[in-house]
Amino acid sequence: DCDVLTELLADEIYTTKTMMFEELIRDADLTPRPGLVDLVMDAFAAGVWVGVVTNGARSWSEPLIRNLVGDGLVETVVNADDVKKPLPDREAHQNALWELGIPAENALAVTGSASGLRAATSAGLATVVITGDGTPDIPAAVAVRTDYSTGEPLCIADCQRLHGRWWAAHKRSAA
């Protein structure tokens, strides 16, 4: 009896915590990093598909993405509900590539974390890292920036150039 009550209480606490967190995220006055929306709009205008990969639950990650970058600008979202293994496993990135119908060679990942970099590179993606503070040397990244807008804002033309340069070097080193 005690074990059943403990399990029910644990389930109730988890459900309540999840609901409170989702409400907090949906109601928070969050703003995207400077330059992020410009990059997404640039991609949309250029006909470049944007996919988002997140460890967040669908119930709060999809509304958050729409609030941050706008509705209809992101082609696909792969979240924790869509995968068996969370990031930094490569499954989420592979699912996004599959949903977009493109191979890793035709995509560029942009991430803000070391685990995101590990996941993207393990899926075979060239990856730009947005650190948020400082620009540590991250050899696995195609580029490292503090944000999307300092100096020259990151744009699709830059992403395409970085992607091409990374794959050219990658193919030479594999030969």
Short mmCIF file of C-alpha atoms in Angstrom, two decimals:
data_model
loop_
_atom_site.label_atom_id
_atom_site.label_comp_id
_atom_site.label_asym_id
_atom_site.label_seq_id
_atom_site.Cartn_x
_atom_site.Cartn_y
_atom_site.Cartn_z
CA ASP A 1 0.00 0.00 0.00
CA CYS A 2 2.74 2.44 0.98
CA ASP A 3 4.67 1.80 -2.27
CA VAL A 4 1.57 2.50 -4.35
CA LEU A 5 0.88 5.75 -2.47
CA THR A 6 4.51 6.82 -2.84
CA GLU A 7 4.38 6.15 -6.57
CA LEU A 8 1.09 8.06 -6.94
CA LEU A 9 2.50 10.98 -4.97
CA ALA A 10 5.68 11.01 -7.08
CA ASP A 11 3.59 10.98 -10.28
CA GLU A 12 1.44 13.84 -8.97
CA ILE A 13 4.49 15.90 -8.00
CA TYR A 14 6.08 15.31 -11.42
CA THR A 15 2.87 16.23 -13.26
CA THR A 16 2.43 19.39 -11.19
CA LYS A 17 6.07 20.41 -11.69
CA THR A 18 5.78 19.85 -15.44
CA MET A 19 2.58 21.91 -15.67
CA MET A 20 4.13 24.74 -13.64
CA PHE A 21 7.27 24.74 -15.79
CA GLU A 22 5.27 24.75 -19.04
CA GLU A 23 3.16 27.65 -17.77
CA LEU A 24 6.27 29.53 -16.68
CA ILE A 25 7.87 29.11 -20.12
CA ARG A 26 4.71 30.08 -22.01
CA ASP A 27 4.10 33.15 -19.85
CA ALA A 28 7.72 34.31 -19.60
CA ASP A 29 8.70 37.47 -21.42
CA LEU A 30 11.57 35.78 -23.27
CA THR A 31 13.32 37.43 -26.18
CA PRO A 32 15.52 35.77 -28.79
CA ARG A 33 19.23 36.45 -28.87
CA PRO A 34 19.98 39.54 -30.97
CA GLY A 35 20.28 38.60 -34.64
CA LEU A 36 18.54 35.21 -34.38
CA VAL A 37 15.27 36.35 -35.93
CA ASP A 38 17.17 38.18 -38.69
CA LEU A 39 19.05 34.96 -39.52
CA VAL A 40 15.83 32.91 -39.59
CA MET A 41 14.11 35.54 -41.76
CA ASP A 42 17.14 35.62 -44.08
CA ALA A 43 16.95 31.82 -44.39
CA PHE A 44 13.23 31.94 -45.10
CA ALA A 45 13.68 34.65 -47.76
CA ALA A 46 16.48 32.61 -49.39
CA GLY A 47 14.37 29.44 -49.44
CA VAL A 48 16.64 27.74 -46.90
CA TRP A 49 14.73 25.44 -44.57
CA VAL A 50 15.17 25.85 -40.83
CA GLY A 51 14.79 22.96 -38.42
CA VAL A 52 15.00 23.15 -34.64
CA VAL A 53 16.30 20.35 -32.43
CA THR A 54 15.64 20.59 -28.69
CA ASN A 55 15.58 18.49 -25.54
CA GLY A 56 12.42 20.36 -24.55
CA ALA A 57 8.98 18.77 -24.51
CA ARG A 58 6.68 19.53 -27.45
CA SER A 59 4.06 21.06 -25.14
CA TRP A 60 6.28 24.06 -24.36
CA SER A 61 9.10 24.03 -26.95
CA GLU A 62 6.93 24.54 -30.02
CA PRO A 63 4.98 27.51 -28.58
CA LEU A 64 8.28 28.98 -27.35
CA ILE A 65 9.87 28.67 -30.80
CA ARG A 66 6.85 30.33 -32.43
CA ASN A 67 6.99 33.14 -29.86
CA LEU A 68 10.71 33.69 -30.36
CA VAL A 69 11.07 33.53 -34.15
CA GLY A 70 7.54 33.74 -35.51
CA ASP A 71 4.99 31.34 -36.90
CA GLY A 72 5.66 29.48 -40.13
CA LEU A 73 9.40 30.20 -40.33
CA VAL A 74 10.60 26.87 -38.96
CA GLU A 75 10.06 23.90 -41.24
CA THR A 76 10.42 21.20 -38.59
CA VAL A 77 10.91 20.85 -34.83
CA VAL A 78 12.34 17.68 -33.33
CA ASN A 79 11.92 17.62 -29.57
CA ALA A 80 12.32 15.22 -26.66
CA ASP A 81 8.96 13.60 -27.44
CA ASP A 82 10.27 12.52 -30.87
CA VAL A 83 13.39 10.60 -29.83
CA LYS A 84 14.39 7.63 -27.70
CA LYS A 85 17.72 9.17 -26.66
CA PRO A 86 18.04 12.86 -25.72
CA LEU A 87 20.78 15.19 -26.85
CA PRO A 88 23.76 14.89 -27.06
CA ASP A 89 22.76 11.74 -28.94
CA ARG A 90 22.62 12.34 -32.70
CA GLU A 91 19.12 10.85 -33.14
CA ALA A 92 17.32 14.22 -32.97
CA HIS A 93 19.55 15.74 -35.66
CA GLN A 94 19.14 12.67 -37.84
CA ASN A 95 15.35 12.93 -37.45
CA ALA A 96 15.44 16.61 -38.42
CA LEU A 97 17.51 15.82 -41.52
CA TRP A 98 15.08 13.05 -42.44
CA GLU A 99 12.06 15.33 -41.95
CA LEU A 100 13.72 18.01 -44.09
CA GLY A 101 14.61 15.40 -46.71
CA ILE A 102 18.28 16.38 -46.89
CA PRO A 103 21.60 14.69 -46.15
CA ALA A 104 23.99 16.05 -43.52
CA GLU A 105 26.26 17.29 -46.32
CA ASN A 106 23.57 19.82 -47.28
CA ALA A 107 22.92 21.17 -43.79
CA LEU A 108 24.57 23.40 -41.21
CA ALA A 109 23.81 23.22 -37.51
CA VAL A 110 23.86 26.26 -35.24
CA THR A 111 24.06 25.51 -31.53
CA GLY A 112 24.68 27.27 -28.25
CA SER A 113 26.10 24.40 -26.24
CA ALA A 114 28.88 21.83 -26.11
CA SER A 115 26.30 19.02 -26.02
CA GLY A 116 24.61 20.50 -29.09
CA LEU A 117 27.96 20.56 -30.88
CA ARG A 118 28.62 16.92 -29.95
CA ALA A 119 25.17 15.87 -31.16
CA ALA A 120 25.41 17.79 -34.43
CA THR A 121 28.93 16.67 -35.30
CA SER A 122 28.10 13.05 -34.44
CA ALA A 123 25.26 13.35 -36.98
CA GLY A 124 27.83 14.52 -39.56
CA LEU A 125 26.83 18.19 -39.53
CA ALA A 126 29.10 21.17 -39.97
CA THR A 127 28.32 23.30 -36.91
CA VAL A 128 28.49 26.96 -35.91
CA VAL A 129 28.64 27.53 -32.15
CA ILE A 130 27.09 30.64 -30.59
CA THR A 131 28.75 30.83 -27.17
CA GLY A 132 26.87 33.74 -25.63
CA ASP A 133 30.02 34.87 -23.81
CA GLY A 134 33.57 34.89 -25.07
CA THR A 135 34.78 32.83 -27.98
CA PRO A 136 36.64 29.80 -26.72
CA ASP A 137 38.62 27.72 -29.18
CA ILE A 138 36.32 24.91 -30.26
CA PRO A 139 38.18 23.00 -32.97
CA ALA A 140 35.22 20.81 -33.99
CA ALA A 141 33.13 23.88 -34.88
CA VAL A 142 33.14 25.43 -38.35
CA ALA A 143 32.94 28.83 -36.61
CA VAL A 144 32.55 30.17 -33.08
CA ARG A 145 30.74 33.44 -32.39
CA THR A 146 29.65 35.19 -29.23
CA ASP A 147 26.25 35.92 -30.77
CA TYR A 148 24.38 36.31 -34.04
CA SER A 149 24.87 40.04 -34.46
CA THR A 150 28.21 41.29 -33.07
CA GLY A 151 30.40 42.72 -35.81
CA GLU A 152 28.92 41.47 -39.03
CA PRO A 153 25.56 39.81 -38.33
CA LEU A 154 25.44 36.12 -39.19
CA CYS A 155 23.49 35.71 -42.42
CA ILE A 156 22.67 32.87 -44.79
CA ALA A 157 25.44 33.84 -47.21
CA ASP A 158 27.95 33.50 -44.32
CA CYS A 159 26.44 30.16 -43.33
CA GLN A 160 26.69 28.87 -46.89
CA ARG A 161 30.32 30.05 -47.17
CA LEU A 162 31.27 28.47 -43.82
CA HIS A 163 29.46 25.26 -44.75
CA GLY A 164 31.25 25.01 -48.11
CA ARG A 165 34.65 25.71 -46.58
CA TRP A 166 34.10 23.11 -43.81
CA TRP A 167 33.02 20.39 -46.23
CA ALA A 168 35.91 21.13 -48.62
CA ALA A 169 38.39 20.75 -45.75
CA HIS A 170 36.53 17.73 -44.39
CA LYS A 171 36.65 15.93 -47.74
CA ARG A 172 40.38 16.72 -48.18
CA SER A 173 41.21 15.35 -44.73
CA ALA A 174 39.18 12.19 -45.41
CA ALA A 175 41.07 11.50 -48.66
#
